[in-house]
PDB file of C-alpha atoms in Angstrom:
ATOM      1  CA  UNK A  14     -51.286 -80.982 -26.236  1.00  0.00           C
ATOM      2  CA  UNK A  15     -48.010 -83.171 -27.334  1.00  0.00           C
ATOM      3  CA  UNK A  16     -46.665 -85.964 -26.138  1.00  0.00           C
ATOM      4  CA  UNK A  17     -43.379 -85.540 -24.205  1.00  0.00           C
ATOM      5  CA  UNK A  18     -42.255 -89.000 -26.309  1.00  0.00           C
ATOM      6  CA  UNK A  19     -41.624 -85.927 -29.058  1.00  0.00           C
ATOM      7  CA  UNK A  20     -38.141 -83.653 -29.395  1.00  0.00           C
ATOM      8  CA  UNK A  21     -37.467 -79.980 -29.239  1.00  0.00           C
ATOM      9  CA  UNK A  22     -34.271 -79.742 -31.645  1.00  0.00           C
ATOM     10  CA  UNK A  23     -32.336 -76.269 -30.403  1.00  0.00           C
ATOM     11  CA  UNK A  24     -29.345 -74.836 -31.760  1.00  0.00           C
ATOM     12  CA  UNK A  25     -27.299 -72.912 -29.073  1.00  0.00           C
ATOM     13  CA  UNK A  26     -23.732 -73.311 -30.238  1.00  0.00           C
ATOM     14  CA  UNK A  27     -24.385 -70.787 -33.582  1.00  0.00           C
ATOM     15  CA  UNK A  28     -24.294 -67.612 -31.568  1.00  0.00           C
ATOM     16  CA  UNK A  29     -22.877 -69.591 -28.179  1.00  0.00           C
ATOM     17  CA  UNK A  30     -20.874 -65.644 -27.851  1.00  0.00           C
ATOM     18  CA  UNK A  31     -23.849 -63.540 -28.078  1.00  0.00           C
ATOM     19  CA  UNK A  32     -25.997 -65.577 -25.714  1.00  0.00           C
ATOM     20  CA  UNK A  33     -23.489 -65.809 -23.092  1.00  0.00           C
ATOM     21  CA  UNK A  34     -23.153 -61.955 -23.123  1.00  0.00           C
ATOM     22  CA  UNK A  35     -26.924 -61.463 -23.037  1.00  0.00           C
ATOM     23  CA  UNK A  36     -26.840 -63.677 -19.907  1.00  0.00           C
ATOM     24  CA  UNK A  37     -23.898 -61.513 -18.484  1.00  0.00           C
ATOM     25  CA  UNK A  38     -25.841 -58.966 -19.066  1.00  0.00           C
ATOM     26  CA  UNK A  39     -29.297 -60.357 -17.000  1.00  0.00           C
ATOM     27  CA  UNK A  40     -27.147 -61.605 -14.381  1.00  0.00           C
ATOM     28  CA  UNK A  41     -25.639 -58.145 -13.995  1.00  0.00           C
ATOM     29  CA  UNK A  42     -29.006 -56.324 -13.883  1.00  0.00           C
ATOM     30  CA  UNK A  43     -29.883 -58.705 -10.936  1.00  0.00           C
ATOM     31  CA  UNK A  44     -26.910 -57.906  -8.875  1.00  0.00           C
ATOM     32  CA  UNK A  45     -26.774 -61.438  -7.381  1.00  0.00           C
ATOM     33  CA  UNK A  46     -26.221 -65.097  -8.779  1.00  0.00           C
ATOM     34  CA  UNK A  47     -29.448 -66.620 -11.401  1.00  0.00           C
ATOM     35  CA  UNK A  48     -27.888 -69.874 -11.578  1.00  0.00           C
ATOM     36  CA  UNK A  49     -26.082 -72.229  -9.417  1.00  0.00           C
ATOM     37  CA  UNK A  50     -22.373 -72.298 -10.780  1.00  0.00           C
ATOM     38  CA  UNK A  51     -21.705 -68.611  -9.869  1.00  0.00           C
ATOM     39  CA  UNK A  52     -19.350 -68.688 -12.950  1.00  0.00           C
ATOM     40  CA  UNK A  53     -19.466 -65.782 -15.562  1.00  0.00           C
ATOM     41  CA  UNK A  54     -17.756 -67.858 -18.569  1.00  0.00           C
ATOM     42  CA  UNK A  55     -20.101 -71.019 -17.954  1.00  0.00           C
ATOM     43  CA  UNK A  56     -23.535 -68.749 -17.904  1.00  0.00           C
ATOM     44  CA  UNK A  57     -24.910 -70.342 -20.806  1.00  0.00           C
ATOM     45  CA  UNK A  58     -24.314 -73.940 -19.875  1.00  0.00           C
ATOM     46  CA  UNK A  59     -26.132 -73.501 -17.153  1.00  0.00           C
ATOM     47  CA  UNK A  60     -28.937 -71.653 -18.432  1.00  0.00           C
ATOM     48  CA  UNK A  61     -29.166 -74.951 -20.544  1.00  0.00           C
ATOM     49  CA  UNK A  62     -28.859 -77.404 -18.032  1.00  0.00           C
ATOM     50  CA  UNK A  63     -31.754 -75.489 -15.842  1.00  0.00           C
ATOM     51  CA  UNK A  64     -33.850 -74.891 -18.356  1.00  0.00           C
ATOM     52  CA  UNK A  65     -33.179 -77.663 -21.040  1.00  0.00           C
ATOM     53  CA  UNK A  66     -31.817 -80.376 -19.804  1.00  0.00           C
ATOM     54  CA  UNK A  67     -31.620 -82.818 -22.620  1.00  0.00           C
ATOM     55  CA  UNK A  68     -33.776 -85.891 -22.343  1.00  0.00           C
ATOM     56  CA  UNK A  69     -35.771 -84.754 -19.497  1.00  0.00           C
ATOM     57  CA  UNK A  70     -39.336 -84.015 -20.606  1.00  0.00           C
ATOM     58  CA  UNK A  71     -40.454 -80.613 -20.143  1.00  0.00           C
ATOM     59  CA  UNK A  72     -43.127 -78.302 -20.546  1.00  0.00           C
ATOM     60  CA  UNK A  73     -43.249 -74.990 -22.638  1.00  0.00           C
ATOM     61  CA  UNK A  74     -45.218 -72.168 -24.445  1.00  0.00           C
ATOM     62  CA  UNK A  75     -44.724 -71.566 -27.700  1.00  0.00           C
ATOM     63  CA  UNK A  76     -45.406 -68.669 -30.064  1.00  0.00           C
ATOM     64  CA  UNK A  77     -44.514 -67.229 -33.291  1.00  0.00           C
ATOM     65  CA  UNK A  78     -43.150 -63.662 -33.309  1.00  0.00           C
ATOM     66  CA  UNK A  79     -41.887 -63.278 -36.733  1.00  0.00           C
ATOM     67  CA  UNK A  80     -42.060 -59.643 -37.539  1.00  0.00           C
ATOM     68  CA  UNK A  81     -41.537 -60.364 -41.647  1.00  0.00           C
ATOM     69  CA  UNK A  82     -43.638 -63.048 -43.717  1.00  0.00           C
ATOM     70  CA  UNK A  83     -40.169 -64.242 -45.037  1.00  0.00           C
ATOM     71  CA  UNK A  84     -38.398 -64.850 -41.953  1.00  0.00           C
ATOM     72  CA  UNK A  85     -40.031 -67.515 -39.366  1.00  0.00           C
ATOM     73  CA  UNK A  86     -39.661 -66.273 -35.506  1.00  0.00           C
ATOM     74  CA  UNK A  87     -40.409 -68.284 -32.743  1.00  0.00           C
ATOM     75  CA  UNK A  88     -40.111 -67.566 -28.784  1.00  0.00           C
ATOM     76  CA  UNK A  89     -40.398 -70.163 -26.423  1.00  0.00           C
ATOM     77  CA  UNK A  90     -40.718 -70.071 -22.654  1.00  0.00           C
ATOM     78  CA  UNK A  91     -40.688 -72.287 -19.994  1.00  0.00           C
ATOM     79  CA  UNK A  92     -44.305 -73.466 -17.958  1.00  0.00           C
ATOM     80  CA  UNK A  93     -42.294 -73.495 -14.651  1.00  0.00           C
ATOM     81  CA  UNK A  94     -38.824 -71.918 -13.647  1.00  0.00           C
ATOM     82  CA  UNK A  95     -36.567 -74.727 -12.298  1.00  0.00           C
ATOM     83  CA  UNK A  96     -36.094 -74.352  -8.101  1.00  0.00           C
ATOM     84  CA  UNK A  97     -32.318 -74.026  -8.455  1.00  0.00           C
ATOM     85  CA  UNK A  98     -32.875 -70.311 -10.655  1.00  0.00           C
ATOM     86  CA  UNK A  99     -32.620 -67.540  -8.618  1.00  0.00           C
ATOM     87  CA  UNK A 100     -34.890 -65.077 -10.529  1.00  0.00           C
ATOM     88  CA  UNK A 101     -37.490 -62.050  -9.307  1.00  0.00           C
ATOM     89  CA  UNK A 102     -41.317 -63.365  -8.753  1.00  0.00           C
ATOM     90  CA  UNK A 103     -42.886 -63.366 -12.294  1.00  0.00           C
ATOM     91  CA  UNK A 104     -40.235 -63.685 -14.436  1.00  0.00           C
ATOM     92  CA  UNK A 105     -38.367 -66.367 -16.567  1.00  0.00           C
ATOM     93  CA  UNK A 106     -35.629 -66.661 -19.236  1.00  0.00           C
ATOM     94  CA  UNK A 107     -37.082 -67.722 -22.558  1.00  0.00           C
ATOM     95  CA  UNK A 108     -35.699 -68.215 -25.953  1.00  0.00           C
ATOM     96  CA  UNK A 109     -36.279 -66.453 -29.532  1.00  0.00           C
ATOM     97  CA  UNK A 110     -34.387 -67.727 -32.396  1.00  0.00           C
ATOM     98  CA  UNK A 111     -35.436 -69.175 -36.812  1.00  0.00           C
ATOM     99  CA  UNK A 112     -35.454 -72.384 -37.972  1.00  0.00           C
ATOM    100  CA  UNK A 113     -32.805 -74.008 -39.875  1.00  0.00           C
ATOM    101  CA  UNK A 114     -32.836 -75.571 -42.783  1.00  0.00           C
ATOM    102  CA  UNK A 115     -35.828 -73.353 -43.476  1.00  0.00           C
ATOM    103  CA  UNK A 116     -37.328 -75.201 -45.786  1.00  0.00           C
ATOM    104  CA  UNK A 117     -37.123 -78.907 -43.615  1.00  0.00           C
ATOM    105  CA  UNK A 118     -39.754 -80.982 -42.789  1.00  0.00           C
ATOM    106  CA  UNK A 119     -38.252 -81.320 -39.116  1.00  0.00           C
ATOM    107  CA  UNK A 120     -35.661 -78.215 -38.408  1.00  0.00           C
ATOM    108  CA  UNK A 121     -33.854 -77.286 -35.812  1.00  0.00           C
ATOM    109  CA  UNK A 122     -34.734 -74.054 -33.801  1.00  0.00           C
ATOM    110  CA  UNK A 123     -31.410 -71.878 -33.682  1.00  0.00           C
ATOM    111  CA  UNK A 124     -31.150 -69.945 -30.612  1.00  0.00           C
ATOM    112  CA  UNK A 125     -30.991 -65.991 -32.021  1.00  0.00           C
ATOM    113  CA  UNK A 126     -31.468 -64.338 -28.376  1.00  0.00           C
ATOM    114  CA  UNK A 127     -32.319 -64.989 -24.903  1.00  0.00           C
ATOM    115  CA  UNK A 128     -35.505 -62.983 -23.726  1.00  0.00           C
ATOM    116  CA  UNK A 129     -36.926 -61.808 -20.248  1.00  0.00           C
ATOM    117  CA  UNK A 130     -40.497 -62.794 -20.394  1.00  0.00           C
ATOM    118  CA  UNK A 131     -43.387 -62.907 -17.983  1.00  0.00           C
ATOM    119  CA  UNK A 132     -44.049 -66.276 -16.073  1.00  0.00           C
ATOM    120  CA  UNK A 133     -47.565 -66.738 -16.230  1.00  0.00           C
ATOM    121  CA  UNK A 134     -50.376 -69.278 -17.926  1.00  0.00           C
ATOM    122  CA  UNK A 135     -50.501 -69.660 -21.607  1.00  0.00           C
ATOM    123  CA  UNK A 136     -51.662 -66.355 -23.415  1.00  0.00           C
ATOM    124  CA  UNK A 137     -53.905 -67.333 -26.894  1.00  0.00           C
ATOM    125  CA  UNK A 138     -51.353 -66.802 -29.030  1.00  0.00           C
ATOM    126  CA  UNK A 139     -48.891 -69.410 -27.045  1.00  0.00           C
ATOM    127  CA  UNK A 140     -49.196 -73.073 -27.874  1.00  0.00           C
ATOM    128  CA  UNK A 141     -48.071 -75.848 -24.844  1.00  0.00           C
ATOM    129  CA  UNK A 142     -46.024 -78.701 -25.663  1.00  0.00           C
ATOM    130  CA  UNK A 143     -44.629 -81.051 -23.705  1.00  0.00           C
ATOM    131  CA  UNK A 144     -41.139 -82.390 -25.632  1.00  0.00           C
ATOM    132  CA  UNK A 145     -37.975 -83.374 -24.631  1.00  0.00           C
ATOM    133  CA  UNK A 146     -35.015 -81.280 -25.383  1.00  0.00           C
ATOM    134  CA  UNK A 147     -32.842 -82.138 -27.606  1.00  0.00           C
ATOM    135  CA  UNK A 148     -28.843 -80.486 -28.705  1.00  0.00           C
ATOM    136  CA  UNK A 149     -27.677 -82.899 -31.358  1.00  0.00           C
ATOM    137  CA  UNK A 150     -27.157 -82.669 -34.790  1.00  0.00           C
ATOM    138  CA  UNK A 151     -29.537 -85.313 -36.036  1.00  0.00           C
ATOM    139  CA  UNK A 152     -33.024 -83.373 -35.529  1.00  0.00           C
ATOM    140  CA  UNK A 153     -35.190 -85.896 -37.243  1.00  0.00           C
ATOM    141  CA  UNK A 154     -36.667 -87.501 -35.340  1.00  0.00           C
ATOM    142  CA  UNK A 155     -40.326 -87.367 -33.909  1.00  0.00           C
ATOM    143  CA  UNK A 156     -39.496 -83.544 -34.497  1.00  0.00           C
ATOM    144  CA  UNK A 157     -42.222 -81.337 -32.896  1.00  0.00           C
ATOM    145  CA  UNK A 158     -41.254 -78.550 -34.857  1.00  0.00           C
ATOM    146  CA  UNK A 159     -43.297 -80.053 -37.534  1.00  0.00           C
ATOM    147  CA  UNK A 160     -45.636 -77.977 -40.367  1.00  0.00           C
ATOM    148  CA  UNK A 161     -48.588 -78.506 -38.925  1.00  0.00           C
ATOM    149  CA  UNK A 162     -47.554 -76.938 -35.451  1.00  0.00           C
ATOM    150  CA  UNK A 163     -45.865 -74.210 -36.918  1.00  0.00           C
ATOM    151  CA  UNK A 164     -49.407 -73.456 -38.850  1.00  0.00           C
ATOM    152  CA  UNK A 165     -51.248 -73.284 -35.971  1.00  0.00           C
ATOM    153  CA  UNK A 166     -49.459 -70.714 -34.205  1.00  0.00           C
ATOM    154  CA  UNK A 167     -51.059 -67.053 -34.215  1.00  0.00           C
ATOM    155  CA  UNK A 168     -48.849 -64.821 -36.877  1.00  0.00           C
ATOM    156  CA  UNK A 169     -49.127 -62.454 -33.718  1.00  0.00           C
ATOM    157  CA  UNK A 170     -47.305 -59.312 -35.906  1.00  0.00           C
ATOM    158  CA  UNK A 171     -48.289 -59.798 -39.178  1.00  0.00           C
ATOM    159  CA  UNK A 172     -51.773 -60.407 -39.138  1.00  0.00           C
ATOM    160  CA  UNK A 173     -53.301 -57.643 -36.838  1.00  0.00           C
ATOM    161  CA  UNK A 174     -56.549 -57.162 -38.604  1.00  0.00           C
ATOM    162  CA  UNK A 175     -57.379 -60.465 -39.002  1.00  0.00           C
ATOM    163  CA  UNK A 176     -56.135 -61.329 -35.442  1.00  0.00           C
ATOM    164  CA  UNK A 177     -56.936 -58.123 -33.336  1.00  0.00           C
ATOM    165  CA  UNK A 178     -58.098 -60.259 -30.389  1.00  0.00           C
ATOM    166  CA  UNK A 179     -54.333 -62.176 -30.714  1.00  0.00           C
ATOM    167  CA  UNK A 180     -52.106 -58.773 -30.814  1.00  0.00           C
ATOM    168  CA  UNK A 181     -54.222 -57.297 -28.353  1.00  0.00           C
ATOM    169  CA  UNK A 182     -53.320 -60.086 -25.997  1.00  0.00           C
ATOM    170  CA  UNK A 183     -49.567 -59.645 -27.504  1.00  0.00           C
ATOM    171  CA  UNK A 184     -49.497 -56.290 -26.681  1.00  0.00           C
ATOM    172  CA  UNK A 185     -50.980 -56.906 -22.954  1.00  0.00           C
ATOM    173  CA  UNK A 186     -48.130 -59.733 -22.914  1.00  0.00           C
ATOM    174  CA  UNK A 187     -45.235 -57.405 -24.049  1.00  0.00           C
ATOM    175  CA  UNK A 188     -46.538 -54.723 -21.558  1.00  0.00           C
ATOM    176  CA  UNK A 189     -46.570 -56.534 -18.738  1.00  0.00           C
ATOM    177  CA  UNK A 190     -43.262 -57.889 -19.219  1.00  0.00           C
ATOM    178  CA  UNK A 191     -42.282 -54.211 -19.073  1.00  0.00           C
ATOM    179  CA  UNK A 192     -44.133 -53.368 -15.670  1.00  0.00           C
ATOM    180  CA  UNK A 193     -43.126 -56.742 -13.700  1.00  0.00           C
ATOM    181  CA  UNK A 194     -39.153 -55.334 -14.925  1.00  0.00           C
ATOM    182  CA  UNK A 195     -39.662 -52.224 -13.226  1.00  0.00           C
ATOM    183  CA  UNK A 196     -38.579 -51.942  -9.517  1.00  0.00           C
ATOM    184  CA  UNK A 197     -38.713 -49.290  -6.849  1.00  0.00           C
ATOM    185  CA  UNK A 198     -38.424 -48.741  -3.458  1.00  0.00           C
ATOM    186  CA  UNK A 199     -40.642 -46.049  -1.178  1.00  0.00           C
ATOM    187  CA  UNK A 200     -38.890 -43.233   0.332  1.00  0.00           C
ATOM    188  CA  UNK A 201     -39.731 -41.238   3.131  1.00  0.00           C
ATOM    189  CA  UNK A 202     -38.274 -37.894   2.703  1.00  0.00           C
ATOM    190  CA  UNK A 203     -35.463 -36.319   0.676  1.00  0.00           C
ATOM    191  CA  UNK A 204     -32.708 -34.053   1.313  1.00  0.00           C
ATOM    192  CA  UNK A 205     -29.651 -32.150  -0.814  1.00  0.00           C
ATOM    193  CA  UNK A 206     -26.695 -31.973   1.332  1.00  0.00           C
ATOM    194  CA  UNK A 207     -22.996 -31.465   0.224  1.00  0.00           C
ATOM    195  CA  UNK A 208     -23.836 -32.281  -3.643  1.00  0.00           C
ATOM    196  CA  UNK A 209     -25.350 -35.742  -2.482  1.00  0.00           C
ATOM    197  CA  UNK A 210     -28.723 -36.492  -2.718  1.00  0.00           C
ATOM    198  CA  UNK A 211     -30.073 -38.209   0.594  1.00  0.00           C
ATOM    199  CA  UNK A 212     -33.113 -40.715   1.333  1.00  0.00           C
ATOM    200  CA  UNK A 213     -34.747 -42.240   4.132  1.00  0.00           C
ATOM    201  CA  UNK A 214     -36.512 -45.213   2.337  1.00  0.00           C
ATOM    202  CA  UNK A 215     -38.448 -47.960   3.796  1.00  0.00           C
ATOM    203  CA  UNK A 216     -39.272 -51.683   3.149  1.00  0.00           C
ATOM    204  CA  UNK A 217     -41.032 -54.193   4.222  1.00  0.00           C
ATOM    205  CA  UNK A 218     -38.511 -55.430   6.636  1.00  0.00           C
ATOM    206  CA  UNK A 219     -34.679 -56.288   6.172  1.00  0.00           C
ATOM    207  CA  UNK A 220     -34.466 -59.282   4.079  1.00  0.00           C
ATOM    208  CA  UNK A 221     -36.485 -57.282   1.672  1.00  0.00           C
ATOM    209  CA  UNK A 222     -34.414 -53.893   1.603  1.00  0.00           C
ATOM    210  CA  UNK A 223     -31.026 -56.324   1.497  1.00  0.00           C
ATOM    211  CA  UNK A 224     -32.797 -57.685  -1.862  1.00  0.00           C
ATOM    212  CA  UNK A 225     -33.945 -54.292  -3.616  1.00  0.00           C
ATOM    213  CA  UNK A 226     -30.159 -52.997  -2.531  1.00  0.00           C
ATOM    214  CA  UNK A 227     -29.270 -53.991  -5.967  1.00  0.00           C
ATOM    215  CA  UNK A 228     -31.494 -51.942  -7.402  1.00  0.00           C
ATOM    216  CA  UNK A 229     -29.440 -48.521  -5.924  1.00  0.00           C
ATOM    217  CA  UNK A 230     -26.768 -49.520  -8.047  1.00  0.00           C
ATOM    218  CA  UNK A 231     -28.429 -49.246 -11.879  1.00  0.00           C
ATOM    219  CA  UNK A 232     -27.043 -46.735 -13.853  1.00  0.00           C
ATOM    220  CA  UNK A 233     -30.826 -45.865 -14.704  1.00  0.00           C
ATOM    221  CA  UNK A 234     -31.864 -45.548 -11.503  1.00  0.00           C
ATOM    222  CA  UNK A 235     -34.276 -42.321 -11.071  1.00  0.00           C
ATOM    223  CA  UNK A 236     -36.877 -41.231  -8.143  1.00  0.00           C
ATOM    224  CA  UNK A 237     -40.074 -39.885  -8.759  1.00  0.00           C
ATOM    225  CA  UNK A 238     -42.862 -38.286  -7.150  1.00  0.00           C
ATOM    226  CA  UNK A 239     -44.671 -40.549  -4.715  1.00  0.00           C
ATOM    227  CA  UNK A 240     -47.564 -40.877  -6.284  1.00  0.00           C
ATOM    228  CA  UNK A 241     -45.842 -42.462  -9.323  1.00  0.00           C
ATOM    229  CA  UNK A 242     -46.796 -45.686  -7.477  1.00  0.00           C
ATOM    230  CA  UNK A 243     -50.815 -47.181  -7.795  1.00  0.00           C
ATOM    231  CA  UNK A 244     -49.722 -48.425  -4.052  1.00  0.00           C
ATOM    232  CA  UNK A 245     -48.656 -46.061  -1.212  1.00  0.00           C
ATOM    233  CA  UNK A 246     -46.057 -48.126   0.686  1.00  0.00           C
ATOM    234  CA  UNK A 247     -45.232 -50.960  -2.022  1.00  0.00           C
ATOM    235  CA  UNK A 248     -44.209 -49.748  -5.754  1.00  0.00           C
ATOM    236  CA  UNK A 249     -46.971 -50.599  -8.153  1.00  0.00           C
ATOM    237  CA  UNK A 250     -45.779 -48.637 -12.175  1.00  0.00           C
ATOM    238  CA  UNK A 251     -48.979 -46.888 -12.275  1.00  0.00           C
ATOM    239  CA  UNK A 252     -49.587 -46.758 -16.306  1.00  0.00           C
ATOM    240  CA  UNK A 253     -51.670 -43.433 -15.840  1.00  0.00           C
ATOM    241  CA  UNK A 254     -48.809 -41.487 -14.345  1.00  0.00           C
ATOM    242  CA  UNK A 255     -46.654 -41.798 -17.239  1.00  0.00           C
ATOM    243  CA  UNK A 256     -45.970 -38.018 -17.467  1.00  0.00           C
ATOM    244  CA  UNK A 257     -44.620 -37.281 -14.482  1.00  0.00           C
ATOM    245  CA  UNK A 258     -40.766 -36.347 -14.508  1.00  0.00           C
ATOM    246  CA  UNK A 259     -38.108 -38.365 -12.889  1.00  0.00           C
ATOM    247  CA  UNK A 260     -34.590 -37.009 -11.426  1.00  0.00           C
ATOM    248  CA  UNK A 261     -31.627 -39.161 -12.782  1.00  0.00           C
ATOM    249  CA  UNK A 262     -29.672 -40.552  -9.632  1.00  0.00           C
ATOM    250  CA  UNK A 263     -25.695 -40.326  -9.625  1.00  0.00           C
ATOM    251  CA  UNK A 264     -23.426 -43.146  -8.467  1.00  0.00           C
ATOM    252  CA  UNK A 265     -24.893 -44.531  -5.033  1.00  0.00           C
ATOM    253  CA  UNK A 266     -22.609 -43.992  -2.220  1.00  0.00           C
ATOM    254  CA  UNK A 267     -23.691 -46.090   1.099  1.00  0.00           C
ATOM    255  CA  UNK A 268     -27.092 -47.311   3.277  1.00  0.00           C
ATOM    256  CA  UNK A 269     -27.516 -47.252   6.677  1.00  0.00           C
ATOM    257  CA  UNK A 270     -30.075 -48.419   8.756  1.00  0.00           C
ATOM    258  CA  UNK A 271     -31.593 -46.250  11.093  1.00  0.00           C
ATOM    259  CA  UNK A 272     -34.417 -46.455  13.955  1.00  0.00           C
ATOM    260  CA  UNK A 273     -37.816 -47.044  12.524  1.00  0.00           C
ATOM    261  CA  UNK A 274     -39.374 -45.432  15.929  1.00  0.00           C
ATOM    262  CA  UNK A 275     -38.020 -42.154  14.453  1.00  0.00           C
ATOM    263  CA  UNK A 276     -40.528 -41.694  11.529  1.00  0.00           C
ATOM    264  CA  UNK A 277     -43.459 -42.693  13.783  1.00  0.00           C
ATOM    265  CA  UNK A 278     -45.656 -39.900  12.030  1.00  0.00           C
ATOM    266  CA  UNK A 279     -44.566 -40.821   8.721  1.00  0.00           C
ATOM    267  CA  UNK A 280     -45.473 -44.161   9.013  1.00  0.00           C
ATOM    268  CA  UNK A 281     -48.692 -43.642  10.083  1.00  0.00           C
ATOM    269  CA  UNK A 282     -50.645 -46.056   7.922  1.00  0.00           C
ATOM    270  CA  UNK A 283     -48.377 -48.393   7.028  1.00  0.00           C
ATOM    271  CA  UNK A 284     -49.504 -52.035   8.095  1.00  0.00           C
ATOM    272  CA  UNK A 285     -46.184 -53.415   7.642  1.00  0.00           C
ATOM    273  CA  UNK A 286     -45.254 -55.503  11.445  1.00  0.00           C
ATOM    274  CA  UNK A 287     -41.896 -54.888  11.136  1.00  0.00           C
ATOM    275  CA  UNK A 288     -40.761 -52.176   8.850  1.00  0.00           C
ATOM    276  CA  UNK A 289     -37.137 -51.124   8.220  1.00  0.00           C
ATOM    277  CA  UNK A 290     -35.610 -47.932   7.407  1.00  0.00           C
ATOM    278  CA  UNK A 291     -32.301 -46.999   6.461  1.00  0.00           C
ATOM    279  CA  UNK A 292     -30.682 -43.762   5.026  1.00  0.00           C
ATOM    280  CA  UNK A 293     -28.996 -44.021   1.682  1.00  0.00           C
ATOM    281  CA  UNK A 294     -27.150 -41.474  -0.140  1.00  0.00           C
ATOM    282  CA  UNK A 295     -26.631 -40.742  -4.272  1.00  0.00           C
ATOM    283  CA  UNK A 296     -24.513 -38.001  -6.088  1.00  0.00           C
ATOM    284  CA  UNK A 297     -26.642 -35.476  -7.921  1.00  0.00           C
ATOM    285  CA  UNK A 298     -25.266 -33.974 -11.191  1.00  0.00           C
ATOM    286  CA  UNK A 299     -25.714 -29.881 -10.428  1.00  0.00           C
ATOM    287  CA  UNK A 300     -27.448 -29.428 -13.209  1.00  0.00           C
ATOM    288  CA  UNK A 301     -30.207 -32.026 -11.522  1.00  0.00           C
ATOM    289  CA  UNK A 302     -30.575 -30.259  -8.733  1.00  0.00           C
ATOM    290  CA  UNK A 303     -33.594 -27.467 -10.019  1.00  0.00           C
ATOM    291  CA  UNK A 304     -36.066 -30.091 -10.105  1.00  0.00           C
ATOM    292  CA  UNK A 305     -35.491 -30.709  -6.499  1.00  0.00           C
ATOM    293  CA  UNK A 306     -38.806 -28.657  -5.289  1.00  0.00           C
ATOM    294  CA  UNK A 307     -41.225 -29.919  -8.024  1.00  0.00           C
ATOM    295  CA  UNK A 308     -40.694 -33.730  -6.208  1.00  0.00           C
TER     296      UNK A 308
END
């Protein structure tokens, strides 16, 4: 492990425009505030000052993902989301970007993109150090970014026979990522009624369903059978059920909660103490509504 007496050079200002839409972009997705400053033209000064603030020492995982032998990739996430960030259990906001001068002894990492990743321990291809960030120009020195770290890191796409083990655990990694993204919410039943397609769903009680509302407004938002979900009341992606088609959802109209006494019979099972239940209504392209019965 490094000392946090040693610097993490990063470069943020080369593509400042493309990181601050990728941010937009995140923030968007969420439907509420990540950072603080609920400010969409400062989004990637505070994504710096949460995640690295320079001179305070911090702690991250480090990996290369280079994808070409001539072209050096590196992500790196943080160990621990700062309190102020507002983001969904399991996730954090790392960085991927080269390093520059490519051929220094101590270079600067220059931010190319800002990446969704899993919060979770190290993985084996992932290295920890603990550094202190560091924005300005003069990057050399006690530079962790040094040779000898840069050797030690798993060439997770480029060597897959001689490191199966490594892009096994890549894969696992990248996968995950992609199941912790995916959100859902149970429904109850389903009804067509004047071209608008109509829900009861259910959560776990109202602070919950006010947090998944967000979700109703995607413009990828589909439903699926029930037994899409591993879990009957709570969605869990379940891998297996891959095959099973979805209905795309039109623009979503309104919720309204309703009395959970009413579905006593359909709730039979659920363990939740104090569920809630409220009816919300899509549009339905016509030409959606044939798949209708197979749900």
């Amino acid at each position: 492990m490094s000392k946090a007496t040693e610097n993490l050079y990063i470069d943020f200002q080369r593509n400042r425009e493309r990181l601050q839409e990728q941010l937009a972009q995140i923030v968007r997705r969420y439907g509420k505030p990540v950072f603080p400053e609920d400010n969409s033209n400062a989004l990637l000064g505070s994504y710096v000052r949460a995640f690295f603030l320079p001179g305070e020492p911090r702690k991250f995982f480090i990996s290369n993902t280079s994808l070409k032998p001539e072209y050096l990739d590196l992500t790196v996430r943080p160990a621990q989301n700062p309190s102020q960030v507002q983001l969904p259990n399991g996730v954090t906001l790392g960085i991927r970007g080269h390093l520059f001068p490519t051929d220094h002894v101590a270079p600067q990492l220059v931010v190319d993109r800002i990446v969704e990743v899993v919060a979770m321990p190290p993985r084996p291809f992932e290295a920890t150090i603990d550094v202190n960030c560091n924005l300005s120009g003069d990057h050399t020195e006690k530079n962790i970014l040094a040779p000898e770290l840069i050797a030690k890191l798993p060439e997770i796409a480029l060597q897959t026979r001689e490191n199966l083990h490594h892009w096994r655990d890549y894969l696992d990694w990248k996968r995950e990522i992609i199941e912790r993204e995916l959100g859902g919410i149970r429904y109850l039943d389903a009804s067509l009624e004047n071209e608008q397609l109509k829900f009861h769903v259910i959560a776990k009680n109202e602070q919950e369903f006010r947090e998944m509302e967000s979700l109703f407004r995607e413009d990828s938002l589909s439903v699926f059978p029930l037994r899409y979900s591993q879990n009957e009341w709570e969605f869990r992606y379940a891998r297996d059920n891959r095959f099973f088609s979805g209905v795309m959802l039109g623009d979503f109209r309104d919720a309204q909660p309703v009395n959970a006494a009413a579905f006593k019979k359909l709730l039979r099972g659920c363990t939740w103490e104090s569920p809630f239940v409220a009816l919300v209504r899509f549009d339905l392209p016509a030409d959606d509504r044939e798949q209708l019965p197979a749900m």
